[in-house]
mmCIF file of C-alpha atoms in Angstrom:
data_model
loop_
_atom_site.group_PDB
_atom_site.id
_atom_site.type_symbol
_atom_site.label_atom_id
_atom_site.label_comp_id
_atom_site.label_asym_id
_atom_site.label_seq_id
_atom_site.Cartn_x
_atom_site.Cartn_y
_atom_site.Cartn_z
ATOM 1 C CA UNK A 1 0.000 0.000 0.000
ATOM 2 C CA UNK A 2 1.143 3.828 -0.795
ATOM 3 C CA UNK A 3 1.904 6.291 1.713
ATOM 4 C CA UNK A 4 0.977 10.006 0.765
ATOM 5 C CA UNK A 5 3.234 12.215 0.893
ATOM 6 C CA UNK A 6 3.275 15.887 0.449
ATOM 7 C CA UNK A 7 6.274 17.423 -1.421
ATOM 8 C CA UNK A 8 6.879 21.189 -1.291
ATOM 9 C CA UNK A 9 9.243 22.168 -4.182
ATOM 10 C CA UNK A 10 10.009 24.574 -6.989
ATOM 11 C CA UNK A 11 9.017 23.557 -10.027
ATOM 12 C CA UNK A 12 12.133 23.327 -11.829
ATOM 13 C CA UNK A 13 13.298 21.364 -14.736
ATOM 14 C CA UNK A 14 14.723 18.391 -12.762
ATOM 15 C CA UNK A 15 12.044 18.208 -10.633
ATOM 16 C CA UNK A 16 9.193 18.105 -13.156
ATOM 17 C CA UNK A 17 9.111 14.601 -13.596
ATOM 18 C CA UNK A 18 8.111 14.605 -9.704
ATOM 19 C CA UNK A 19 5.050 17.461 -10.680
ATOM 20 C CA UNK A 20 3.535 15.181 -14.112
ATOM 21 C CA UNK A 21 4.023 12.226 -12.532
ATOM 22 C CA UNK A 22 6.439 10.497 -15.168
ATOM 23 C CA UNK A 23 8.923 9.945 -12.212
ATOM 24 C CA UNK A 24 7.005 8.008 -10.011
ATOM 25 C CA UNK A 25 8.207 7.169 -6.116
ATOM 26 C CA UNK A 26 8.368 4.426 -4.900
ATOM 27 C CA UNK A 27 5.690 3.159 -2.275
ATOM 28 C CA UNK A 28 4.666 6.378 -2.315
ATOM 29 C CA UNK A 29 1.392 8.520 -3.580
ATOM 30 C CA UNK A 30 2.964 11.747 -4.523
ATOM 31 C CA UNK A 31 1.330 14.923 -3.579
ATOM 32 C CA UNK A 32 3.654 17.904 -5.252
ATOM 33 C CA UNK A 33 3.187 21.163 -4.214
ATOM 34 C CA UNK A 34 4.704 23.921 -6.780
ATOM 35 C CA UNK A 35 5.909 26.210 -4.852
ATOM 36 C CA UNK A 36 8.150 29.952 -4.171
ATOM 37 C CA UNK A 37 11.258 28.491 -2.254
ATOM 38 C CA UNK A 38 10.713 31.839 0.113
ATOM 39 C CA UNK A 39 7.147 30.633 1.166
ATOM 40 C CA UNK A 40 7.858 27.301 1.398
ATOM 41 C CA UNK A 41 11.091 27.725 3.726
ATOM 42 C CA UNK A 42 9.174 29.824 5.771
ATOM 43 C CA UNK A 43 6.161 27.480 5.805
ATOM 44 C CA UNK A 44 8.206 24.559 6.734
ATOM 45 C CA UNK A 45 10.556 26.440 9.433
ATOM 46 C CA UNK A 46 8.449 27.732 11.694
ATOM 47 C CA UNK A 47 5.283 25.302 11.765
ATOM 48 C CA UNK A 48 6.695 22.314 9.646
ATOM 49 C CA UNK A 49 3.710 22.012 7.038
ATOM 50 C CA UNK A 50 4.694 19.594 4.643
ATOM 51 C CA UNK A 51 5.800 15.989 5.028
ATOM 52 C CA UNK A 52 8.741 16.949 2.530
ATOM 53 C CA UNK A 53 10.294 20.188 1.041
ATOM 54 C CA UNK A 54 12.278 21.728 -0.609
ATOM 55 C CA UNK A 55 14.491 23.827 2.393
ATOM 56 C CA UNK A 56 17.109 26.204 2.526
ATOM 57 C CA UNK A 57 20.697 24.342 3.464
ATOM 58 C CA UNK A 58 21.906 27.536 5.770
ATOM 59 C CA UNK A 59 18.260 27.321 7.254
ATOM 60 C CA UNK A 60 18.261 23.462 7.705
ATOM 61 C CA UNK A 61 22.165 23.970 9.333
ATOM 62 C CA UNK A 62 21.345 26.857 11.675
ATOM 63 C CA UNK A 63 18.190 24.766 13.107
ATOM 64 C CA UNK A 64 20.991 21.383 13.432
ATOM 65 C CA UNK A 65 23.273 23.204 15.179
ATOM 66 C CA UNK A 66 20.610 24.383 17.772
ATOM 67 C CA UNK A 67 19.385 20.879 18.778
ATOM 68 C CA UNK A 68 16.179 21.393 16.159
ATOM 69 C CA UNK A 69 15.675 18.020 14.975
ATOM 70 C CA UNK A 70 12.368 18.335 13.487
ATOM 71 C CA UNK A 71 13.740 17.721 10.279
ATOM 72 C CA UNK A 72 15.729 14.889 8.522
ATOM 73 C CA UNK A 73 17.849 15.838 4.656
ATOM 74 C CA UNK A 74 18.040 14.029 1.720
ATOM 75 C CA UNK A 75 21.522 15.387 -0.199
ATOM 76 C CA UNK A 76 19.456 16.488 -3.154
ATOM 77 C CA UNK A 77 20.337 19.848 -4.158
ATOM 78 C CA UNK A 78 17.046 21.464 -6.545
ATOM 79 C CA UNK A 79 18.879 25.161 -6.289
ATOM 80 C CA UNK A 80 22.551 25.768 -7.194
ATOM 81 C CA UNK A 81 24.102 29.132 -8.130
ATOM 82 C CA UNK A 82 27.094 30.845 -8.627
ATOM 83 C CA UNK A 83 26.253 34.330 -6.801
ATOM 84 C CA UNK A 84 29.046 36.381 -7.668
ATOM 85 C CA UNK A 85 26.443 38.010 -10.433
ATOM 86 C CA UNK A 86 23.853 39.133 -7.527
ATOM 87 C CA UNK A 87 26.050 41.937 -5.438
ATOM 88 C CA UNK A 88 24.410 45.196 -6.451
ATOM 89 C CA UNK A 89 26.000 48.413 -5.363
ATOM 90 C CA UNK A 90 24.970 52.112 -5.565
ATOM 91 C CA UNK A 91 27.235 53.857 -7.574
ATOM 92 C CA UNK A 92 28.098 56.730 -5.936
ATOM 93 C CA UNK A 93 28.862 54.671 -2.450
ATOM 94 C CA UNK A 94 32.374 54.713 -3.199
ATOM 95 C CA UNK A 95 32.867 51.029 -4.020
ATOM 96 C CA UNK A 96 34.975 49.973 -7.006
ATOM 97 C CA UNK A 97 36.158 46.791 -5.593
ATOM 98 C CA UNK A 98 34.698 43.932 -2.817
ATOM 99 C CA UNK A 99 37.498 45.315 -0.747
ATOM 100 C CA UNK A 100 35.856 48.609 -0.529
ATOM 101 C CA UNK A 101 32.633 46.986 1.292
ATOM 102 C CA UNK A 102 34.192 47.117 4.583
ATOM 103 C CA UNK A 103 32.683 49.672 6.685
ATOM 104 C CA UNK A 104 29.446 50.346 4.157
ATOM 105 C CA UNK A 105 25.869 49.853 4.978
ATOM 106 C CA UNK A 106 24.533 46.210 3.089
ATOM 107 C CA UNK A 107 21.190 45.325 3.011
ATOM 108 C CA UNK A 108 20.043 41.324 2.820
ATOM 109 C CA UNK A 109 15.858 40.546 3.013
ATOM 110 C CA UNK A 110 17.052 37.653 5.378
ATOM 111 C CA UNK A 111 20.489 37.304 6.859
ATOM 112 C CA UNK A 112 20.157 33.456 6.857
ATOM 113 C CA UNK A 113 19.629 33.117 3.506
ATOM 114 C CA UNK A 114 21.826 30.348 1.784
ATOM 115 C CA UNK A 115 22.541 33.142 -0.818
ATOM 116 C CA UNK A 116 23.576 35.431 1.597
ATOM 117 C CA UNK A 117 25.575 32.794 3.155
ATOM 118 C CA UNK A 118 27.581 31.910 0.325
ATOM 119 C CA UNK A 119 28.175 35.605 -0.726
ATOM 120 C CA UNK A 120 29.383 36.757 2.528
ATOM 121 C CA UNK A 121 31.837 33.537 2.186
ATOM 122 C CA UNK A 122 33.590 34.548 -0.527
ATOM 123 C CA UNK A 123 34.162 37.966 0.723
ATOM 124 C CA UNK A 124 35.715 37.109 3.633
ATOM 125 C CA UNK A 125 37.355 33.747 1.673
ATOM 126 C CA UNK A 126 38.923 36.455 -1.606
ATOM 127 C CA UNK A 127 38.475 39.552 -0.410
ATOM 128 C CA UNK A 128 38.931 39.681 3.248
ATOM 129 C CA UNK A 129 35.653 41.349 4.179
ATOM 130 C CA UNK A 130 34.515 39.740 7.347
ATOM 131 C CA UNK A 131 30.486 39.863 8.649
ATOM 132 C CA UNK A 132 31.831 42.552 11.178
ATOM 133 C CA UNK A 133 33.245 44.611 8.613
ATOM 134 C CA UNK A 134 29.373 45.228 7.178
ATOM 135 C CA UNK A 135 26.663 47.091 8.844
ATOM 136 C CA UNK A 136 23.939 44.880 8.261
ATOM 137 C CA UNK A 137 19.992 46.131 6.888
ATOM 138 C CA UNK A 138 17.358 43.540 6.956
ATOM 139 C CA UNK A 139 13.273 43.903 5.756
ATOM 140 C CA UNK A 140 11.053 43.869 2.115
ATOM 141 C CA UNK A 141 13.746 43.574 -0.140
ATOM 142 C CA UNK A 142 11.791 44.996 -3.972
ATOM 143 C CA UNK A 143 8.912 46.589 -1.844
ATOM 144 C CA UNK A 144 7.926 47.383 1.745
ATOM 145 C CA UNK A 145 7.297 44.473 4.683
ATOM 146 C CA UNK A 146 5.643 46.076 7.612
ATOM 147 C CA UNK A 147 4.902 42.685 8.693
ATOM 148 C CA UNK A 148 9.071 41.568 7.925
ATOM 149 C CA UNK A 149 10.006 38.431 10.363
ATOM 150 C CA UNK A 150 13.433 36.021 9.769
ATOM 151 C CA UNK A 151 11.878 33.061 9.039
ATOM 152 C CA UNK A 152 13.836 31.436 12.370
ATOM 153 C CA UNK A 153 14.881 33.982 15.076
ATOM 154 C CA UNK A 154 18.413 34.184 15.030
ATOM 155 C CA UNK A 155 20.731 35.607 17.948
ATOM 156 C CA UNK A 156 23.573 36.870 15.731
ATOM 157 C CA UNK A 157 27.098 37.639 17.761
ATOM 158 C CA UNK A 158 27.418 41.272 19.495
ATOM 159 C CA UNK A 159 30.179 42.175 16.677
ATOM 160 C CA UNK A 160 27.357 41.984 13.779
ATOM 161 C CA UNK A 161 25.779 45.033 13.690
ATOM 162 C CA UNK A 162 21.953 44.517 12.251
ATOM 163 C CA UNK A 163 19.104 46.198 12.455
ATOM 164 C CA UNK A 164 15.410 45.942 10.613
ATOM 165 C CA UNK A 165 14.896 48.825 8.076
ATOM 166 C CA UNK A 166 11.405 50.483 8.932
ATOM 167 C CA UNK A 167 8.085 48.780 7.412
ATOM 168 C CA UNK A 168 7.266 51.546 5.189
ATOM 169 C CA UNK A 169 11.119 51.239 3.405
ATOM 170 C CA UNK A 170 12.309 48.807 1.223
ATOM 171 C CA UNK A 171 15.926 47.712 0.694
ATOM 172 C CA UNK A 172 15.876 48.470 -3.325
ATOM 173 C CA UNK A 173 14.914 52.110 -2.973
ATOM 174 C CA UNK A 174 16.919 52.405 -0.338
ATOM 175 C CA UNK A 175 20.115 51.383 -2.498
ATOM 176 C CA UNK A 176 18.475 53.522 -5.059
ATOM 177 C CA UNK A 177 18.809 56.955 -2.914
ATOM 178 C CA UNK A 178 22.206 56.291 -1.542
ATOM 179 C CA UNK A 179 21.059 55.279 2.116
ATOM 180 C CA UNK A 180 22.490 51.679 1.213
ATOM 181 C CA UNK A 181 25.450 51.204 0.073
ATOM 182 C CA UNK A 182 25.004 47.789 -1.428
ATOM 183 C CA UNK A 183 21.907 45.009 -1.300
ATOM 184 C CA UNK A 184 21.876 40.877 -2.481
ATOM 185 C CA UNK A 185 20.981 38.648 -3.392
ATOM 186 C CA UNK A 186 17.811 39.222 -5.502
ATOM 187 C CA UNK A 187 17.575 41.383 -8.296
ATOM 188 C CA UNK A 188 16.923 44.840 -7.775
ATOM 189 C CA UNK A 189 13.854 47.017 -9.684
ATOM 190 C CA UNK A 190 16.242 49.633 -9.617
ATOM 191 C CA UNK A 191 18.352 47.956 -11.672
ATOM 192 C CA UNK A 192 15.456 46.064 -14.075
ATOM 193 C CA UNK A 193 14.165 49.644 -14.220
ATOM 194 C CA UNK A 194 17.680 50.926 -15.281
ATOM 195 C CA UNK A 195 18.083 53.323 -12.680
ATOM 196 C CA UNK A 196 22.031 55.238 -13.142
ATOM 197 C CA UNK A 197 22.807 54.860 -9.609
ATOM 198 C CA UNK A 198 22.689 50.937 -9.108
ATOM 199 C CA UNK A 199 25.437 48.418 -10.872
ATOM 200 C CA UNK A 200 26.822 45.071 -10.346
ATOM 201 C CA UNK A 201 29.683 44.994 -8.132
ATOM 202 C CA UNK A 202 30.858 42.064 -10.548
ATOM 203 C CA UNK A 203 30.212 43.517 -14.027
ATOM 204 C CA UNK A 204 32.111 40.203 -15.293
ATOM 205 C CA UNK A 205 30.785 37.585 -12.985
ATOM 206 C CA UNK A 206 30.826 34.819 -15.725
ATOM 207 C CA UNK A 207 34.670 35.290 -16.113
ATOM 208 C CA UNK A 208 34.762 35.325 -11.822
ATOM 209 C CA UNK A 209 32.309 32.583 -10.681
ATOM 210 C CA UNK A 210 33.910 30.327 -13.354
ATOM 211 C CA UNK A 211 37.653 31.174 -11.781
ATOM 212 C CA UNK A 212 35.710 31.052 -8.450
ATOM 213 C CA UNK A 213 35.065 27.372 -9.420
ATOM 214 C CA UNK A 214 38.804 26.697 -11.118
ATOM 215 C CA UNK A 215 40.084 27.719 -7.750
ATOM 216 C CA UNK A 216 37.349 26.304 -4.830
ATOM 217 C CA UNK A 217 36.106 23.402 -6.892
ATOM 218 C CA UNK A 218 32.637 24.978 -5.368
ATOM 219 C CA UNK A 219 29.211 25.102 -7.564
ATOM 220 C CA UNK A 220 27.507 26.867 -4.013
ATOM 221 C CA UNK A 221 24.600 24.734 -2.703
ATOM 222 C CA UNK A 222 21.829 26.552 -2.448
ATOM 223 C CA UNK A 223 18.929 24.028 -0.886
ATOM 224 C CA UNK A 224 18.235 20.344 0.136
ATOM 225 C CA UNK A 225 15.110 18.418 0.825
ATOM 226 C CA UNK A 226 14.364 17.538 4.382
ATOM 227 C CA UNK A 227 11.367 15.467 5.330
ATOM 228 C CA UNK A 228 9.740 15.943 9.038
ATOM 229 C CA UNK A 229 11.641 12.936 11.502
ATOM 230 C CA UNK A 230 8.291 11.555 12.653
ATOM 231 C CA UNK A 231 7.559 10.289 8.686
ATOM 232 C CA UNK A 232 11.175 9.213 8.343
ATOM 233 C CA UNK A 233 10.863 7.637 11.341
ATOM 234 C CA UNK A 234 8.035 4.908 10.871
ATOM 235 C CA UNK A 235 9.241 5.036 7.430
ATOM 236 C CA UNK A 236 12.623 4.822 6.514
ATOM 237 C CA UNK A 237 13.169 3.359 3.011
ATOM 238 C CA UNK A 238 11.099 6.565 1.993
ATOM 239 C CA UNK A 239 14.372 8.662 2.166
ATOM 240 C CA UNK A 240 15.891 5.876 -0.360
ATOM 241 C CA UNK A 241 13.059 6.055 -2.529
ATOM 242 C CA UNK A 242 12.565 10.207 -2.700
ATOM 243 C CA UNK A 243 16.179 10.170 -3.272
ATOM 244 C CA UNK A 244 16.329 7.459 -5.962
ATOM 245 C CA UNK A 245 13.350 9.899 -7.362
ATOM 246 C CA UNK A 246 14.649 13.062 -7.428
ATOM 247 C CA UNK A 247 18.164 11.646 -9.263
ATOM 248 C CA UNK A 248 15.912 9.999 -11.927
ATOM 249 C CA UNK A 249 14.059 13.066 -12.549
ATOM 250 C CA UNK A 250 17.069 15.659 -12.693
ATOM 251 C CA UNK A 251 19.052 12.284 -15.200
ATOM 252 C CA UNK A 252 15.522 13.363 -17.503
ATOM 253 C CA UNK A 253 15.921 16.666 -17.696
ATOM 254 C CA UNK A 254 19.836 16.440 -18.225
ATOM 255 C CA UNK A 255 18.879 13.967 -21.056
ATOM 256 C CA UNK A 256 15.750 16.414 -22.670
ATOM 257 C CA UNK A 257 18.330 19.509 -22.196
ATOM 258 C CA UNK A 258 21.195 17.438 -24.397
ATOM 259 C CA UNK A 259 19.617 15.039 -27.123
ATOM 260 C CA UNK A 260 16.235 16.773 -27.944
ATOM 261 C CA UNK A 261 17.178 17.976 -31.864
ATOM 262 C CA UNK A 262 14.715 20.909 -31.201
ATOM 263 C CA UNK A 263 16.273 22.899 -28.420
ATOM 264 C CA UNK A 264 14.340 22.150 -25.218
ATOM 265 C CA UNK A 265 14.875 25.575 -23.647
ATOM 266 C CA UNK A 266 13.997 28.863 -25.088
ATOM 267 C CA UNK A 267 17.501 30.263 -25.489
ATOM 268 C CA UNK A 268 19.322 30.328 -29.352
ATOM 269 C CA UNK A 269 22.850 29.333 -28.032
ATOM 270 C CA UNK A 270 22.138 26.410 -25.710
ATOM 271 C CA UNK A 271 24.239 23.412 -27.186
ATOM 272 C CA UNK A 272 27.384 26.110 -26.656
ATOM 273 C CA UNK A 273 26.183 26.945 -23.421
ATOM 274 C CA UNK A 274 26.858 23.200 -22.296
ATOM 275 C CA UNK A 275 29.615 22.658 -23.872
ATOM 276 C CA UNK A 276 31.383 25.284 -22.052
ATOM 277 C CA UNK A 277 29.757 24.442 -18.493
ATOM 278 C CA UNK A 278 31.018 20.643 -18.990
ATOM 279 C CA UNK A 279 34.461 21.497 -20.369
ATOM 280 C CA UNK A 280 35.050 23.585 -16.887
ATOM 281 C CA UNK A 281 33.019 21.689 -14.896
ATOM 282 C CA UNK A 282 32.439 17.776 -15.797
ATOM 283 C CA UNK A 283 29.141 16.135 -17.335
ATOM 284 C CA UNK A 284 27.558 15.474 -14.162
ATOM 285 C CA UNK A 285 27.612 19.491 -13.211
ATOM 286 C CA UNK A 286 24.521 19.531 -11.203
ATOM 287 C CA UNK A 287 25.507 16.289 -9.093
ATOM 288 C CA UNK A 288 23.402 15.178 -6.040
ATOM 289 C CA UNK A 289 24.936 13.099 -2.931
ATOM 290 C CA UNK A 290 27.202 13.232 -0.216
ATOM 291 C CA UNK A 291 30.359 12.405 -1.200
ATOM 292 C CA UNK A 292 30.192 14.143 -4.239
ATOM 293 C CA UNK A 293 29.540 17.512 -2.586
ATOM 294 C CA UNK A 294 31.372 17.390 1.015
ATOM 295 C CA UNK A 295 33.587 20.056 0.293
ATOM 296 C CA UNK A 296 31.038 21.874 -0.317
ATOM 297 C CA UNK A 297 28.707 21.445 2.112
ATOM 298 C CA UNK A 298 31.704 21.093 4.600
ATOM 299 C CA UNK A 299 32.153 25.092 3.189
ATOM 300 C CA UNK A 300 29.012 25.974 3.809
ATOM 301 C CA UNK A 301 28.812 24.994 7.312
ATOM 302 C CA UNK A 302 32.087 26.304 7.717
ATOM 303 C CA UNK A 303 31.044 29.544 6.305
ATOM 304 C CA UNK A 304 27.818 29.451 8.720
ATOM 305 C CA UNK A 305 30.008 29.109 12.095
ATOM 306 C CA UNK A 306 31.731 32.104 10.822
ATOM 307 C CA UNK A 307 29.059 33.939 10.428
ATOM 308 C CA UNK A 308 27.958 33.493 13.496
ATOM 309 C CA UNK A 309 24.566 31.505 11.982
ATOM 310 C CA UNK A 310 25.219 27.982 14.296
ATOM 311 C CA UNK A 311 24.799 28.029 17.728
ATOM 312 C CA UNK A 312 28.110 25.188 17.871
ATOM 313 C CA UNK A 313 30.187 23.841 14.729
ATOM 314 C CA UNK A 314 29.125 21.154 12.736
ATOM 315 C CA UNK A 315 31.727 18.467 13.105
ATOM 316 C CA UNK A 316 30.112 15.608 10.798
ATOM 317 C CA UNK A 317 27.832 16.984 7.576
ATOM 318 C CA UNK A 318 26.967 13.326 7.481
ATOM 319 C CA UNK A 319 24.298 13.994 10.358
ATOM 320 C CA UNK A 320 22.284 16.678 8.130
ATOM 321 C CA UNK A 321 21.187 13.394 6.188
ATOM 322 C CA UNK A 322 19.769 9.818 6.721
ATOM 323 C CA UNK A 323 22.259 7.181 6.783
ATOM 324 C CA UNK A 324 20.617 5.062 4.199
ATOM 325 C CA UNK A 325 21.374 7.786 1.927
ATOM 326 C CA UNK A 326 24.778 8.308 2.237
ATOM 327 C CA UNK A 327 25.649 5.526 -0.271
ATOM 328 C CA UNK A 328 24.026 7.302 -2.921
ATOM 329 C CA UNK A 329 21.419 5.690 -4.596
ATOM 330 C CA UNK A 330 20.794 1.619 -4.315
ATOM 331 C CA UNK A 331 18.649 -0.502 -5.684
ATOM 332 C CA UNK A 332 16.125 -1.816 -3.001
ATOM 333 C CA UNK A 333 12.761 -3.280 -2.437
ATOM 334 C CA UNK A 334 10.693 -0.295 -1.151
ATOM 335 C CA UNK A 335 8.918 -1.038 1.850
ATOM 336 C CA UNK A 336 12.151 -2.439 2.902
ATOM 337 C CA UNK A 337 13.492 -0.830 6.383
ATOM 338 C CA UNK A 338 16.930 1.577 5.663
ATOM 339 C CA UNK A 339 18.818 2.993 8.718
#
């Protein structure tokens, strides 16, 4: 017999086999839920709606390292991003390199955001721009939140200095008129609009995130899936089985992006556009796992303690995720109990 199961999860390319259904699970009578990763994080963190989600990794590691075990991870990664490309700075702030951010007023909508995380990372990691360095500016990032909450409360160290912008303000017009000096990760109206005063910090972040990667061997994680412990724990081969899922539906999309003769995305230059991701980064560029990504997810949490985001250090990443899916993906009987 099936267990439902309710998945919260964008509805990306290598997830939409999960969504129509030609990627079946399992034991399991798939409920998918298309959702904004934003909602659904918050959703999830605070009252734990959904049997499975999609979930922010700096999110699922702050809650870990706090004793919050409400939540068990899969190592399936539906958002990865270079994020060099999303620091936008006011022009007339006096910054012409990342160097120059020390000292300046930043604004983030959420400081935990994995985005956020990563970005602040390699500031401090190529730059030497520590969090203390920043005065930090959290609220509505492309309009006003009178209503703005962190999706987890977070007690950040007494050398950050934060502070919650005013619910009438927003953190794009804000950048806009000077009174921020920078703002990421989203993309700013001000700069869809094509306001003068608001640039990329990175005008050339192709040519840095791929030397970012030639250097770090790092394609930043952005979010995992997590299903609530008291599911995983009467049913453990259902970590196995989502896994084995989600791999089977990102190996379709790899193989529609790649062999369709029609292009299967709506850009003219695609075929050259893989090429050049697989020369610099392998054919298997998006890859879920464990041991695949460690260093990366060892980076992260690294990055988090740093930051001051953990309440103690995360000594083994293998504890994020259920044992019987730190093999990768086996073949197995599902109804079968895995550790």
């Amino acid at each position: 017999m099936k267990i439902p199961i309710t998945l919260a999860c964008g509805l990306y390319d290598r997830t939409f086999g999960l969504r129509d259904g030609t990627v079946p699970v399992e034991g399991v009578d798939l409920n998918f839920q298309p959702m904004m990763p934003v909602e659904t994080f918050r959703r999830q963190a605070r009252h734990g709606e959904f049997d499975a989600a999609e979930f922010s990794l700096s999110t699922f590691m702050a809650l870990h390292s706090r004793g919050d075990r409400r939540f068990v991870g899969i190592p399936v990664y539906p958002s990865r991003r270079f994020r060099h490309e999303h620091v936008w700075i006011n022009v007339h702030s006096g910054i012409r390199s990342p160097a120059d951010l020390k000292g300046k007023r930043v604004g983030v909508q959420e400081f935990v955001q994995a985005a956020a995380l990563w970005i602040r990372g390699f500031l401090q990691q190529d730059y030497g721009v520590r969090t203390q360095d920043i005065d930090w500016y959290f609220g509505g990032y492309n309009a006003p939140d009178p209503r703005f909450k962190q999706r987890i409360e977070l007690e950040l160290p007494s050398v950050v200095r934060a502070s919650v912008i005013p619910g009438d303000q927003c953190l794009d017009a804000m950048l806009d008129r000077g009174e921020l000096d920078a703002v990421f990760p989203a993309l700013p109206g001000s700069f869809q609009r094509k306001s003068a005063n608001v640039a990329r910090l990175f005008p050339n972040f192709r040519e840095v995130e791929e030397d970012y990667f030639r250097r770090t061997g790092i394609f930043p994680i952005m979010h995992v899936v997590v299903v609530r412990r008291e599911i995983y724990e009467k049913n453990r081969w259902l970590m196995q089985a989502l896994y084995k899922a989600f791999v089977q539906a990102k190996d379709l999309a790899i193989r529609r992006l790649t062999t369709y003769a029609p292009p299967h995305a709506t850009l003219p230059w695609l075929s050259e556009q893989i090429e050049a991701t697989r020369r610099l980064m392998g054919n298997d560029y998006w890859s879920y796992g464990l041991a695949e990504n460690r260093h990366v997810l060892e980076t992260a949490a690294q990055h988090a303690w740093d930051q001051g985001l953990l309440a103690r250090p995360i000594d083994r990443i293998e504890d994020l995720f259920a044992p019987g899916t730190h093999a990768g993906v086996l073949d197995f009987p599902f109804g079968r109990a895995l550790a």
